[in-house]
Amino acid sequence: MSHAAPQTAAPPARRAVPLGKRLRRELRVRALILLLPLLSRLPRRVALALGAAAGWLAWFVAPRHRRVALENLAIAFPDRGRGWRARIGRSSFANLGRSALELLALERFDLARAVHFDPGSLETLTAAHAEGRGVVAISCHLDNWELLARRIAAEGLPVATVAREAQDPRLTALLERSRASTGIVSLWRNHPGAARGFIRHLHKGGVVAALIDQDTEVAGHFVSFFGREAFTPRAPADIALRTGAAVVFGRIRRVAPGMHRIRLSRLVVPASGDREADSIALTAAATAAIEEDVRAWPDQWVWMHARWRTRRGSIR
């Protein structure tokens, strides 16, 4: 485990996207838009099976993402064998595909019947919300994280999500419409007014959800994740400390092909008086909670993301 002190850093520099990769993305987006009317009409069981099959196939036809997944699994689980890591990696690809098709079939199933709260979880969130200072809900890319926000919004809570725009503006628009249909406000992270929108929503007593388990082009802290420093977004912790909002950690896990459970718990907000140290401590605590859940359900996390890409000294 790394014993170096956590480090705060500015966003990493943007990386240019090669022409070949841009062309492949364009073909995928056009194919999705063309197939969307058909996919959205699939029976849910068919959608789940088809999505899982597509994810399983992606494991074999996307060697770069497969390699990243196996490298990450070796970092996180050095004592596990290659066969176990490959099985978990394939399962994570299948779960991602299953979740994608599940979202497309969202209008064809009862969300309340498919997604349940663990005992006391909804009460934890409503109690935090009742304090009247807003709630920062920190989460991660476990299972079908989009259903987590939708299920909470279905309880009548005013939810906004902070997220990175999709790689294509057409996909961003699709996501925004889908979230809006369930009452969720989208705050796009790279939009100039995102931070102000985050704070305004909290001041109105709303719930703002943010995922902090990816290495992205935002300001962040280096904190431990599976014993190795990982560059982690700091904004949710910063804004919680600035506004006095309650902080809740939420996660969702798949307990059957079409069934999920949500667990919500309070995170203690540090109050040392040193805003920078408190931001690091809160980010580290949330990341430790994420690690605990990823260890419990490793086949439902996004191992294909380059989580440990940014290193100390590599940020200008």
PDB file of C-alpha atoms in Angstrom:
ATOM      1  CA  MET A   1       0.000   0.000   0.000  1.00  0.00           C
ATOM      2  CA  SER A   2       1.208   3.452  -0.826  1.00  0.00           C
ATOM      3  CA  HIS A   3       2.166   5.524   2.196  1.00  0.00           C
ATOM      4  CA  ALA A   4       2.676   8.831   0.382  1.00  0.00           C
ATOM      5  CA  ALA A   5       0.544  11.748   1.473  1.00  0.00           C
ATOM      6  CA  PRO A   6      -2.509  12.473  -0.639  1.00  0.00           C
ATOM      7  CA  GLN A   7      -1.919  15.080  -3.311  1.00  0.00           C
ATOM      8  CA  THR A   8      -4.271  17.645  -4.765  1.00  0.00           C
ATOM      9  CA  ALA A   9      -3.959  18.409  -8.444  1.00  0.00           C
ATOM     10  CA  ALA A  10      -5.465  20.343 -11.315  1.00  0.00           C
ATOM     11  CA  PRO A  11      -7.227  18.501 -14.126  1.00  0.00           C
ATOM     12  CA  PRO A  12      -5.072  16.377 -16.445  1.00  0.00           C
ATOM     13  CA  ALA A  13      -4.501  17.800 -19.912  1.00  0.00           C
ATOM     14  CA  ARG A  14      -6.995  16.680 -22.546  1.00  0.00           C
ATOM     15  CA  ARG A  15      -5.788  13.888 -24.790  1.00  0.00           C
ATOM     16  CA  ALA A  16      -6.263  14.150 -28.556  1.00  0.00           C
ATOM     17  CA  VAL A  17      -8.508  11.457 -30.042  1.00  0.00           C
ATOM     18  CA  PRO A  18      -6.991   9.686 -33.095  1.00  0.00           C
ATOM     19  CA  LEU A  19      -8.935   9.840 -36.362  1.00  0.00           C
ATOM     20  CA  GLY A  20      -9.508   6.079 -36.476  1.00  0.00           C
ATOM     21  CA  LYS A  21     -11.037   6.100 -33.019  1.00  0.00           C
ATOM     22  CA  ARG A  22     -13.290   9.029 -33.938  1.00  0.00           C
ATOM     23  CA  LEU A  23     -14.529   7.139 -36.997  1.00  0.00           C
ATOM     24  CA  ARG A  24     -15.280   4.025 -34.953  1.00  0.00           C
ATOM     25  CA  ARG A  25     -17.211   6.121 -32.444  1.00  0.00           C
ATOM     26  CA  GLU A  26     -19.230   7.705 -35.243  1.00  0.00           C
ATOM     27  CA  LEU A  27     -20.163   4.306 -36.645  1.00  0.00           C
ATOM     28  CA  ARG A  28     -21.223   3.068 -33.192  1.00  0.00           C
ATOM     29  CA  VAL A  29     -23.348   6.160 -32.535  1.00  0.00           C
ATOM     30  CA  ARG A  30     -25.086   5.928 -35.906  1.00  0.00           C
ATOM     31  CA  ALA A  31     -25.760   2.234 -35.385  1.00  0.00           C
ATOM     32  CA  LEU A  32     -27.220   2.893 -31.934  1.00  0.00           C
ATOM     33  CA  ILE A  33     -29.479   5.697 -33.174  1.00  0.00           C
ATOM     34  CA  LEU A  34     -30.666   3.482 -36.027  1.00  0.00           C
ATOM     35  CA  LEU A  35     -31.387   0.514 -33.731  1.00  0.00           C
ATOM     36  CA  LEU A  36     -32.774   2.498 -30.799  1.00  0.00           C
ATOM     37  CA  PRO A  37     -36.472   2.272 -31.778  1.00  0.00           C
ATOM     38  CA  LEU A  38     -36.188  -1.515 -32.070  1.00  0.00           C
ATOM     39  CA  LEU A  39     -34.100  -2.040 -28.926  1.00  0.00           C
ATOM     40  CA  SER A  40     -36.415   0.088 -26.782  1.00  0.00           C
ATOM     41  CA  ARG A  41     -39.348  -2.161 -27.687  1.00  0.00           C
ATOM     42  CA  LEU A  42     -37.705  -5.412 -26.677  1.00  0.00           C
ATOM     43  CA  PRO A  43     -39.286  -7.342 -23.778  1.00  0.00           C
ATOM     44  CA  ARG A  44     -37.180  -6.779 -20.696  1.00  0.00           C
ATOM     45  CA  ARG A  45     -35.979 -10.367 -20.406  1.00  0.00           C
ATOM     46  CA  VAL A  46     -34.897 -10.343 -24.032  1.00  0.00           C
ATOM     47  CA  ALA A  47     -33.149  -6.996 -23.555  1.00  0.00           C
ATOM     48  CA  LEU A  48     -31.267  -8.291 -20.519  1.00  0.00           C
ATOM     49  CA  ALA A  49     -30.160 -11.456 -22.313  1.00  0.00           C
ATOM     50  CA  LEU A  50     -29.165  -9.592 -25.457  1.00  0.00           C
ATOM     51  CA  GLY A  51     -27.249  -6.980 -23.488  1.00  0.00           C
ATOM     52  CA  ALA A  52     -25.353  -9.613 -21.519  1.00  0.00           C
ATOM     53  CA  ALA A  53     -24.484 -11.430 -24.754  1.00  0.00           C
ATOM     54  CA  ALA A  54     -23.275  -8.187 -26.332  1.00  0.00           C
ATOM     55  CA  GLY A  55     -21.091  -7.464 -23.309  1.00  0.00           C
ATOM     56  CA  TRP A  56     -19.698 -10.992 -23.331  1.00  0.00           C
ATOM     57  CA  LEU A  57     -18.888 -10.628 -27.038  1.00  0.00           C
ATOM     58  CA  ALA A  58     -17.204  -7.273 -26.399  1.00  0.00           C
ATOM     59  CA  TRP A  59     -14.762  -9.027 -24.072  1.00  0.00           C
ATOM     60  CA  PHE A  60     -13.412 -10.940 -27.063  1.00  0.00           C
ATOM     61  CA  VAL A  61     -13.594  -8.253 -29.761  1.00  0.00           C
ATOM     62  CA  ALA A  62     -12.287  -5.270 -27.744  1.00  0.00           C
ATOM     63  CA  PRO A  63      -8.706  -6.308 -26.884  1.00  0.00           C
ATOM     64  CA  ARG A  64      -7.630  -2.894 -25.590  1.00  0.00           C
ATOM     65  CA  HIS A  65     -10.467  -2.698 -23.061  1.00  0.00           C
ATOM     66  CA  ARG A  66      -9.940  -6.349 -22.123  1.00  0.00           C
ATOM     67  CA  ARG A  67      -6.264  -5.655 -21.481  1.00  0.00           C
ATOM     68  CA  VAL A  68      -7.072  -2.640 -19.288  1.00  0.00           C
ATOM     69  CA  ALA A  69      -9.589  -4.686 -17.322  1.00  0.00           C
ATOM     70  CA  LEU A  70      -7.101  -7.485 -16.686  1.00  0.00           C
ATOM     71  CA  GLU A  71      -4.377  -5.007 -15.697  1.00  0.00           C
ATOM     72  CA  ASN A  72      -6.729  -3.297 -13.241  1.00  0.00           C
ATOM     73  CA  LEU A  73      -7.868  -6.597 -11.772  1.00  0.00           C
ATOM     74  CA  ALA A  74      -4.232  -7.599 -11.261  1.00  0.00           C
ATOM     75  CA  ILE A  75      -3.655  -4.354  -9.333  1.00  0.00           C
ATOM     76  CA  ALA A  76      -6.771  -4.762  -7.204  1.00  0.00           C
ATOM     77  CA  PHE A  77      -6.566  -8.516  -6.628  1.00  0.00           C
ATOM     78  CA  PRO A  78      -2.888  -9.532  -6.883  1.00  0.00           C
ATOM     79  CA  ASP A  79      -3.514 -12.745  -4.943  1.00  0.00           C
ATOM     80  CA  ARG A  80      -6.156 -14.014  -7.361  1.00  0.00           C
ATOM     81  CA  GLY A  81      -5.313 -16.217 -10.322  1.00  0.00           C
ATOM     82  CA  ARG A  82      -5.525 -15.255 -13.980  1.00  0.00           C
ATOM     83  CA  GLY A  83      -8.545 -17.469 -14.525  1.00  0.00           C
ATOM     84  CA  TRP A  84     -10.504 -15.746 -11.758  1.00  0.00           C
ATOM     85  CA  ARG A  85      -9.573 -12.304 -13.082  1.00  0.00           C
ATOM     86  CA  ALA A  86     -10.638 -13.254 -16.605  1.00  0.00           C
ATOM     87  CA  ARG A  87     -13.967 -14.563 -15.326  1.00  0.00           C
ATOM     88  CA  ILE A  88     -14.622 -11.389 -13.317  1.00  0.00           C
ATOM     89  CA  GLY A  89     -13.591  -9.253 -16.287  1.00  0.00           C
ATOM     90  CA  ARG A  90     -15.968 -11.070 -18.659  1.00  0.00           C
ATOM     91  CA  SER A  91     -18.757 -10.777 -16.110  1.00  0.00           C
ATOM     92  CA  SER A  92     -18.194  -7.036 -15.742  1.00  0.00           C
ATOM     93  CA  PHE A  93     -18.432  -6.607 -19.527  1.00  0.00           C
ATOM     94  CA  ALA A  94     -21.627  -8.671 -19.559  1.00  0.00           C
ATOM     95  CA  ASN A  95     -23.099  -6.635 -16.710  1.00  0.00           C
ATOM     96  CA  LEU A  96     -22.341  -3.377 -18.513  1.00  0.00           C
ATOM     97  CA  GLY A  97     -24.068  -4.634 -21.654  1.00  0.00           C
ATOM     98  CA  ARG A  98     -27.011  -5.910 -19.635  1.00  0.00           C
ATOM     99  CA  SER A  99     -27.340  -2.526 -17.898  1.00  0.00           C
ATOM    100  CA  ALA A 100     -27.249  -0.600 -21.173  1.00  0.00           C
ATOM    101  CA  LEU A 101     -30.077  -2.610 -22.732  1.00  0.00           C
ATOM    102  CA  GLU A 102     -31.969  -2.523 -19.433  1.00  0.00           C
ATOM    103  CA  LEU A 103     -32.021   1.274 -19.591  1.00  0.00           C
ATOM    104  CA  LEU A 104     -33.429   1.189 -23.098  1.00  0.00           C
ATOM    105  CA  ALA A 105     -36.263  -1.020 -21.837  1.00  0.00           C
ATOM    106  CA  LEU A 106     -36.904   1.226 -18.826  1.00  0.00           C
ATOM    107  CA  GLU A 107     -40.394   2.204 -19.906  1.00  0.00           C
ATOM    108  CA  ARG A 108     -41.416  -1.448 -20.146  1.00  0.00           C
ATOM    109  CA  PHE A 109     -40.964  -2.445 -16.508  1.00  0.00           C
ATOM    110  CA  ASP A 110     -41.980  -1.349 -13.018  1.00  0.00           C
ATOM    111  CA  LEU A 111     -38.944   0.370 -11.491  1.00  0.00           C
ATOM    112  CA  ALA A 112     -40.256   0.014  -7.928  1.00  0.00           C
ATOM    113  CA  ARG A 113     -40.609  -3.754  -8.351  1.00  0.00           C
ATOM    114  CA  ALA A 114     -37.198  -4.177  -9.941  1.00  0.00           C
ATOM    115  CA  VAL A 115     -35.169  -1.938  -7.610  1.00  0.00           C
ATOM    116  CA  HIS A 116     -35.562  -2.221  -3.828  1.00  0.00           C
ATOM    117  CA  PHE A 117     -33.969  -0.355  -0.928  1.00  0.00           C
ATOM    118  CA  ASP A 118     -32.120  -2.173   1.813  1.00  0.00           C
ATOM    119  CA  PRO A 119     -33.864  -1.763   5.188  1.00  0.00           C
ATOM    120  CA  GLY A 120     -33.263   1.716   6.572  1.00  0.00           C
ATOM    121  CA  SER A 121     -31.602   3.057   3.438  1.00  0.00           C
ATOM    122  CA  LEU A 122     -34.393   5.248   2.137  1.00  0.00           C
ATOM    123  CA  GLU A 123     -34.976   6.487   5.691  1.00  0.00           C
ATOM    124  CA  THR A 124     -31.299   7.486   5.896  1.00  0.00           C
ATOM    125  CA  LEU A 125     -31.631   9.595   2.781  1.00  0.00           C
ATOM    126  CA  THR A 126     -34.936  11.209   3.705  1.00  0.00           C
ATOM    127  CA  ALA A 127     -33.585  12.092   7.155  1.00  0.00           C
ATOM    128  CA  ALA A 128     -30.545  13.751   5.577  1.00  0.00           C
ATOM    129  CA  HIS A 129     -32.805  15.572   3.137  1.00  0.00           C
ATOM    130  CA  ALA A 130     -35.052  16.763   5.980  1.00  0.00           C
ATOM    131  CA  GLU A 131     -32.123  18.640   7.523  1.00  0.00           C
ATOM    132  CA  GLY A 132     -32.748  21.235   4.826  1.00  0.00           C
ATOM    133  CA  ARG A 133     -29.218  21.931   3.604  1.00  0.00           C
ATOM    134  CA  GLY A 134     -29.303  19.665   0.599  1.00  0.00           C
ATOM    135  CA  VAL A 135     -27.648  16.285   0.135  1.00  0.00           C
ATOM    136  CA  VAL A 136     -24.489  15.422  -1.764  1.00  0.00           C
ATOM    137  CA  ALA A 137     -24.961  11.791  -2.804  1.00  0.00           C
ATOM    138  CA  ILE A 138     -21.642  10.196  -3.750  1.00  0.00           C
ATOM    139  CA  SER A 139     -21.746   6.987  -5.756  1.00  0.00           C
ATOM    140  CA  CYS A 140     -19.765   4.828  -8.179  1.00  0.00           C
ATOM    141  CA  HIS A 141     -20.030   2.873 -11.433  1.00  0.00           C
ATOM    142  CA  LEU A 142     -21.305  -0.302  -9.816  1.00  0.00           C
ATOM    143  CA  ASP A 143     -24.080  -2.379 -11.417  1.00  0.00           C
ATOM    144  CA  ASN A 144     -26.631  -0.143 -13.218  1.00  0.00           C
ATOM    145  CA  TRP A 145     -25.869   3.179 -11.546  1.00  0.00           C
ATOM    146  CA  GLU A 146     -28.402   5.017 -13.715  1.00  0.00           C
ATOM    147  CA  LEU A 147     -31.201   3.079 -12.008  1.00  0.00           C
ATOM    148  CA  LEU A 148     -29.948   4.273  -8.620  1.00  0.00           C
ATOM    149  CA  ALA A 149     -30.742   7.922  -9.380  1.00  0.00           C
ATOM    150  CA  ARG A 150     -34.012   7.053 -11.101  1.00  0.00           C
ATOM    151  CA  ARG A 151     -35.261   4.973  -8.181  1.00  0.00           C
ATOM    152  CA  ILE A 152     -34.486   7.745  -5.696  1.00  0.00           C
ATOM    153  CA  ALA A 153     -36.218  10.315  -7.904  1.00  0.00           C
ATOM    154  CA  ALA A 154     -39.245   8.006  -8.055  1.00  0.00           C
ATOM    155  CA  GLU A 155     -39.617   8.521  -4.280  1.00  0.00           C
ATOM    156  CA  GLY A 156     -40.327  12.197  -4.917  1.00  0.00           C
ATOM    157  CA  LEU A 157     -36.903  13.538  -3.963  1.00  0.00           C
ATOM    158  CA  PRO A 158     -35.527  16.361  -6.157  1.00  0.00           C
ATOM    159  CA  VAL A 159     -32.500  14.715  -7.781  1.00  0.00           C
ATOM    160  CA  ALA A 160     -29.827  16.219 -10.016  1.00  0.00           C
ATOM    161  CA  THR A 161     -26.892  14.276 -11.386  1.00  0.00           C
ATOM    162  CA  VAL A 162     -23.444  15.603 -12.171  1.00  0.00           C
ATOM    163  CA  ALA A 163     -21.888  13.656 -15.015  1.00  0.00           C
ATOM    164  CA  ARG A 164     -19.448  13.898 -17.867  1.00  0.00           C
ATOM    165  CA  GLU A 165     -20.986  14.464 -21.254  1.00  0.00           C
ATOM    166  CA  ALA A 166     -21.008  11.439 -23.541  1.00  0.00           C
ATOM    167  CA  GLN A 167     -18.345  11.285 -26.231  1.00  0.00           C
ATOM    168  CA  ASP A 168     -20.958  12.334 -28.776  1.00  0.00           C
ATOM    169  CA  PRO A 169     -23.445  15.202 -28.254  1.00  0.00           C
ATOM    170  CA  ARG A 170     -26.238  13.049 -29.691  1.00  0.00           C
ATOM    171  CA  LEU A 171     -25.713  10.518 -26.909  1.00  0.00           C
ATOM    172  CA  THR A 172     -25.581  13.319 -24.334  1.00  0.00           C
ATOM    173  CA  ALA A 173     -28.980  14.525 -25.574  1.00  0.00           C
ATOM    174  CA  LEU A 174     -30.398  10.989 -25.347  1.00  0.00           C
ATOM    175  CA  LEU A 175     -29.167  10.642 -21.764  1.00  0.00           C
ATOM    176  CA  GLU A 176     -30.547  14.031 -20.761  1.00  0.00           C
ATOM    177  CA  ARG A 177     -33.994  13.221 -22.182  1.00  0.00           C
ATOM    178  CA  SER A 178     -34.008   9.825 -20.505  1.00  0.00           C
ATOM    179  CA  ARG A 179     -33.105  11.285 -17.113  1.00  0.00           C
ATOM    180  CA  ALA A 180     -35.556  14.165 -17.471  1.00  0.00           C
ATOM    181  CA  SER A 181     -38.366  11.678 -18.161  1.00  0.00           C
ATOM    182  CA  THR A 182     -37.923  10.391 -14.603  1.00  0.00           C
ATOM    183  CA  GLY A 183     -37.620  13.854 -13.033  1.00  0.00           C
ATOM    184  CA  ILE A 184     -33.826  14.068 -12.892  1.00  0.00           C
ATOM    185  CA  VAL A 185     -31.982  17.312 -13.656  1.00  0.00           C
ATOM    186  CA  SER A 186     -28.731  16.805 -15.588  1.00  0.00           C
ATOM    187  CA  LEU A 187     -25.716  18.940 -14.682  1.00  0.00           C
ATOM    188  CA  TRP A 188     -23.017  18.378 -17.287  1.00  0.00           C
ATOM    189  CA  ARG A 189     -19.633  18.591 -15.682  1.00  0.00           C
ATOM    190  CA  ASN A 190     -17.797  20.531 -18.392  1.00  0.00           C
ATOM    191  CA  HIS A 191     -20.588  23.082 -18.794  1.00  0.00           C
ATOM    192  CA  PRO A 192     -19.522  26.534 -17.485  1.00  0.00           C
ATOM    193  CA  GLY A 193     -22.495  26.699 -15.100  1.00  0.00           C
ATOM    194  CA  ALA A 194     -22.226  23.189 -13.671  1.00  0.00           C
ATOM    195  CA  ALA A 195     -20.742  24.172 -10.308  1.00  0.00           C
ATOM    196  CA  ARG A 196     -23.274  26.970  -9.833  1.00  0.00           C
ATOM    197  CA  GLY A 197     -26.088  24.597 -10.758  1.00  0.00           C
ATOM    198  CA  PHE A 198     -24.779  22.070  -8.217  1.00  0.00           C
ATOM    199  CA  ILE A 199     -24.802  24.692  -5.447  1.00  0.00           C
ATOM    200  CA  ARG A 200     -28.196  26.144  -6.454  1.00  0.00           C
ATOM    201  CA  HIS A 201     -29.776  22.700  -6.341  1.00  0.00           C
ATOM    202  CA  LEU A 202     -28.362  22.121  -2.852  1.00  0.00           C
ATOM    203  CA  HIS A 203     -29.550  25.523  -1.642  1.00  0.00           C
ATOM    204  CA  LYS A 204     -33.050  24.526  -2.758  1.00  0.00           C
ATOM    205  CA  GLY A 205     -32.758  21.437  -0.553  1.00  0.00           C
ATOM    206  CA  GLY A 206     -32.176  19.045  -3.421  1.00  0.00           C
ATOM    207  CA  VAL A 207     -30.109  15.877  -3.778  1.00  0.00           C
ATOM    208  CA  VAL A 208     -27.100  16.095  -6.102  1.00  0.00           C
ATOM    209  CA  ALA A 209     -25.543  12.775  -7.117  1.00  0.00           C
ATOM    210  CA  ALA A 210     -21.986  12.440  -8.386  1.00  0.00           C
ATOM    211  CA  LEU A 211     -19.804   9.464  -9.330  1.00  0.00           C
ATOM    212  CA  ILE A 212     -16.196   9.800  -8.178  1.00  0.00           C
ATOM    213  CA  ASP A 213     -14.603   6.464  -9.094  1.00  0.00           C
ATOM    214  CA  GLN A 214     -13.074   7.388 -12.457  1.00  0.00           C
ATOM    215  CA  ASP A 215      -9.883   9.162 -13.503  1.00  0.00           C
ATOM    216  CA  THR A 216     -11.265  12.096 -15.474  1.00  0.00           C
ATOM    217  CA  GLU A 217     -10.261  15.568 -16.603  1.00  0.00           C
ATOM    218  CA  VAL A 218     -11.331  17.463 -13.493  1.00  0.00           C
ATOM    219  CA  ALA A 219      -9.571  18.812 -10.419  1.00  0.00           C
ATOM    220  CA  GLY A 220      -8.947  16.041  -7.939  1.00  0.00           C
ATOM    221  CA  HIS A 221      -7.047  14.459  -5.100  1.00  0.00           C
ATOM    222  CA  PHE A 222      -4.772  11.434  -5.148  1.00  0.00           C
ATOM    223  CA  VAL A 223      -6.230   9.006  -2.600  1.00  0.00           C
ATOM    224  CA  SER A 224      -5.778   5.303  -2.011  1.00  0.00           C
ATOM    225  CA  PHE A 225      -7.891   2.859  -3.998  1.00  0.00           C
ATOM    226  CA  PHE A 226      -6.984  -0.819  -3.680  1.00  0.00           C
ATOM    227  CA  GLY A 227      -3.653   0.203  -2.156  1.00  0.00           C
ATOM    228  CA  ARG A 228      -2.586   2.417  -5.049  1.00  0.00           C
ATOM    229  CA  GLU A 229      -2.999   6.156  -5.455  1.00  0.00           C
ATOM    230  CA  ALA A 230      -5.889   7.021  -7.744  1.00  0.00           C
ATOM    231  CA  PHE A 231      -6.714  10.469  -9.099  1.00  0.00           C
ATOM    232  CA  THR A 232     -10.228  11.181  -7.791  1.00  0.00           C
ATOM    233  CA  PRO A 233     -12.652  14.084  -8.413  1.00  0.00           C
ATOM    234  CA  ARG A 234     -12.736  16.495  -5.484  1.00  0.00           C
ATOM    235  CA  ALA A 235     -15.712  18.736  -6.347  1.00  0.00           C
ATOM    236  CA  PRO A 236     -18.398  16.804  -4.401  1.00  0.00           C
ATOM    237  CA  ALA A 237     -16.349  17.009  -1.207  1.00  0.00           C
ATOM    238  CA  ASP A 238     -15.447  20.659  -1.807  1.00  0.00           C
ATOM    239  CA  ILE A 239     -19.065  21.686  -2.367  1.00  0.00           C
ATOM    240  CA  ALA A 240     -20.364  19.677   0.591  1.00  0.00           C
ATOM    241  CA  LEU A 241     -17.868  21.439   2.840  1.00  0.00           C
ATOM    242  CA  ARG A 242     -18.690  24.833   1.353  1.00  0.00           C
ATOM    243  CA  THR A 243     -22.472  24.483   1.675  1.00  0.00           C
ATOM    244  CA  GLY A 244     -22.812  22.379   4.819  1.00  0.00           C
ATOM    245  CA  ALA A 245     -24.837  19.782   2.915  1.00  0.00           C
ATOM    246  CA  ALA A 246     -25.265  16.288   4.297  1.00  0.00           C
ATOM    247  CA  VAL A 247     -23.233  13.611   2.506  1.00  0.00           C
ATOM    248  CA  VAL A 248     -24.643  10.186   1.671  1.00  0.00           C
ATOM    249  CA  PHE A 249     -22.920   7.274  -0.028  1.00  0.00           C
ATOM    250  CA  GLY A 250     -25.224   5.339  -2.339  1.00  0.00           C
ATOM    251  CA  ARG A 251     -24.659   2.139  -4.266  1.00  0.00           C
ATOM    252  CA  ILE A 252     -26.710  -0.335  -6.223  1.00  0.00           C
ATOM    253  CA  ARG A 253     -25.976  -3.992  -6.893  1.00  0.00           C
ATOM    254  CA  ARG A 254     -27.629  -6.597  -9.065  1.00  0.00           C
ATOM    255  CA  VAL A 255     -29.015  -9.504  -7.033  1.00  0.00           C
ATOM    256  CA  ALA A 256     -30.669 -11.315  -9.967  1.00  0.00           C
ATOM    257  CA  PRO A 257     -30.652 -10.678 -13.738  1.00  0.00           C
ATOM    258  CA  GLY A 258     -33.520  -8.185 -13.478  1.00  0.00           C
ATOM    259  CA  MET A 259     -33.455  -7.288  -9.780  1.00  0.00           C
ATOM    260  CA  HIS A 260     -31.396  -4.722  -7.869  1.00  0.00           C
ATOM    261  CA  ARG A 261     -30.938  -3.483  -4.331  1.00  0.00           C
ATOM    262  CA  ILE A 262     -29.873  -0.028  -3.122  1.00  0.00           C
ATOM    263  CA  ARG A 263     -27.941   0.712   0.056  1.00  0.00           C
ATOM    264  CA  LEU A 264     -27.539   4.268   1.377  1.00  0.00           C
ATOM    265  CA  SER A 265     -25.407   5.353   4.326  1.00  0.00           C
ATOM    266  CA  ARG A 266     -24.236   8.646   5.816  1.00  0.00           C
ATOM    267  CA  LEU A 267     -20.632   9.753   5.496  1.00  0.00           C
ATOM    268  CA  VAL A 268     -19.139  11.810   8.302  1.00  0.00           C
ATOM    269  CA  VAL A 269     -18.137  15.249   7.031  1.00  0.00           C
ATOM    270  CA  PRO A 270     -14.794  16.291   8.566  1.00  0.00           C
ATOM    271  CA  ALA A 271     -14.765  19.612  10.388  1.00  0.00           C
ATOM    272  CA  SER A 272     -11.147  20.293  11.287  1.00  0.00           C
ATOM    273  CA  GLY A 273     -11.338  23.851   9.989  1.00  0.00           C
ATOM    274  CA  ASP A 274      -8.731  23.091   7.322  1.00  0.00           C
ATOM    275  CA  ARG A 275     -10.903  23.032   4.193  1.00  0.00           C
ATOM    276  CA  GLU A 276      -8.230  21.415   2.016  1.00  0.00           C
ATOM    277  CA  ALA A 277      -7.441  18.647   4.482  1.00  0.00           C
ATOM    278  CA  ASP A 278     -11.139  18.016   5.048  1.00  0.00           C
ATOM    279  CA  SER A 279     -11.749  17.752   1.297  1.00  0.00           C
ATOM    280  CA  ILE A 280      -8.994  15.163   0.987  1.00  0.00           C
ATOM    281  CA  ALA A 281     -10.288  13.235   4.007  1.00  0.00           C
ATOM    282  CA  LEU A 282     -13.879  13.156   2.742  1.00  0.00           C
ATOM    283  CA  THR A 283     -12.797  12.105  -0.760  1.00  0.00           C
ATOM    284  CA  ALA A 284     -10.620   9.370   0.751  1.00  0.00           C
ATOM    285  CA  ALA A 285     -13.447   8.116   2.986  1.00  0.00           C
ATOM    286  CA  ALA A 286     -15.867   7.937   0.065  1.00  0.00           C
ATOM    287  CA  THR A 287     -13.260   6.131  -2.044  1.00  0.00           C
ATOM    288  CA  ALA A 288     -12.663   3.617   0.760  1.00  0.00           C
ATOM    289  CA  ALA A 289     -16.422   2.943   0.850  1.00  0.00           C
ATOM    290  CA  ILE A 290     -16.408   2.425  -2.919  1.00  0.00           C
ATOM    291  CA  GLU A 291     -13.514  -0.015  -2.632  1.00  0.00           C
ATOM    292  CA  GLU A 292     -15.385  -2.035  -0.025  1.00  0.00           C
ATOM    293  CA  ASP A 293     -18.354  -2.473  -2.356  1.00  0.00           C
ATOM    294  CA  VAL A 294     -16.230  -3.224  -5.400  1.00  0.00           C
ATOM    295  CA  ARG A 295     -14.482  -5.933  -3.395  1.00  0.00           C
ATOM    296  CA  ALA A 296     -17.885  -7.376  -2.488  1.00  0.00           C
ATOM    297  CA  TRP A 297     -19.251  -7.305  -6.073  1.00  0.00           C
ATOM    298  CA  PRO A 298     -16.205  -7.149  -8.368  1.00  0.00           C
ATOM    299  CA  ASP A 299     -18.117  -8.537 -11.352  1.00  0.00           C
ATOM    300  CA  GLN A 300     -20.374  -5.446 -11.374  1.00  0.00           C
ATOM    301  CA  TRP A 301     -17.733  -2.710 -11.583  1.00  0.00           C
ATOM    302  CA  VAL A 302     -16.243  -1.093 -14.728  1.00  0.00           C
ATOM    303  CA  TRP A 303     -12.767  -2.636 -14.806  1.00  0.00           C
ATOM    304  CA  MET A 304     -12.303  -1.539 -18.432  1.00  0.00           C
ATOM    305  CA  HIS A 305     -11.808   2.067 -17.264  1.00  0.00           C
ATOM    306  CA  ALA A 306      -8.159   3.127 -16.794  1.00  0.00           C
ATOM    307  CA  ARG A 307      -8.613   3.961 -13.113  1.00  0.00           C
ATOM    308  CA  TRP A 308      -4.924   4.453 -12.284  1.00  0.00           C
ATOM    309  CA  ARG A 309      -3.972   6.318 -15.476  1.00  0.00           C
ATOM    310  CA  THR A 310      -2.913   9.631 -13.925  1.00  0.00           C
ATOM    311  CA  ARG A 311       0.281   9.589 -11.865  1.00  0.00           C
ATOM    312  CA  ARG A 312       1.861  12.101  -9.535  1.00  0.00           C
ATOM    313  CA  GLY A 313       3.993  14.508 -11.487  1.00  0.00           C
ATOM    314  CA  SER A 314       2.124  13.870 -14.735  1.00  0.00           C
ATOM    315  CA  ILE A 315      -0.257  16.809 -14.227  1.00  0.00           C
ATOM    316  CA  ARG A 316       0.773  20.310 -15.230  1.00  0.00           C
TER     317      ARG A 316
END
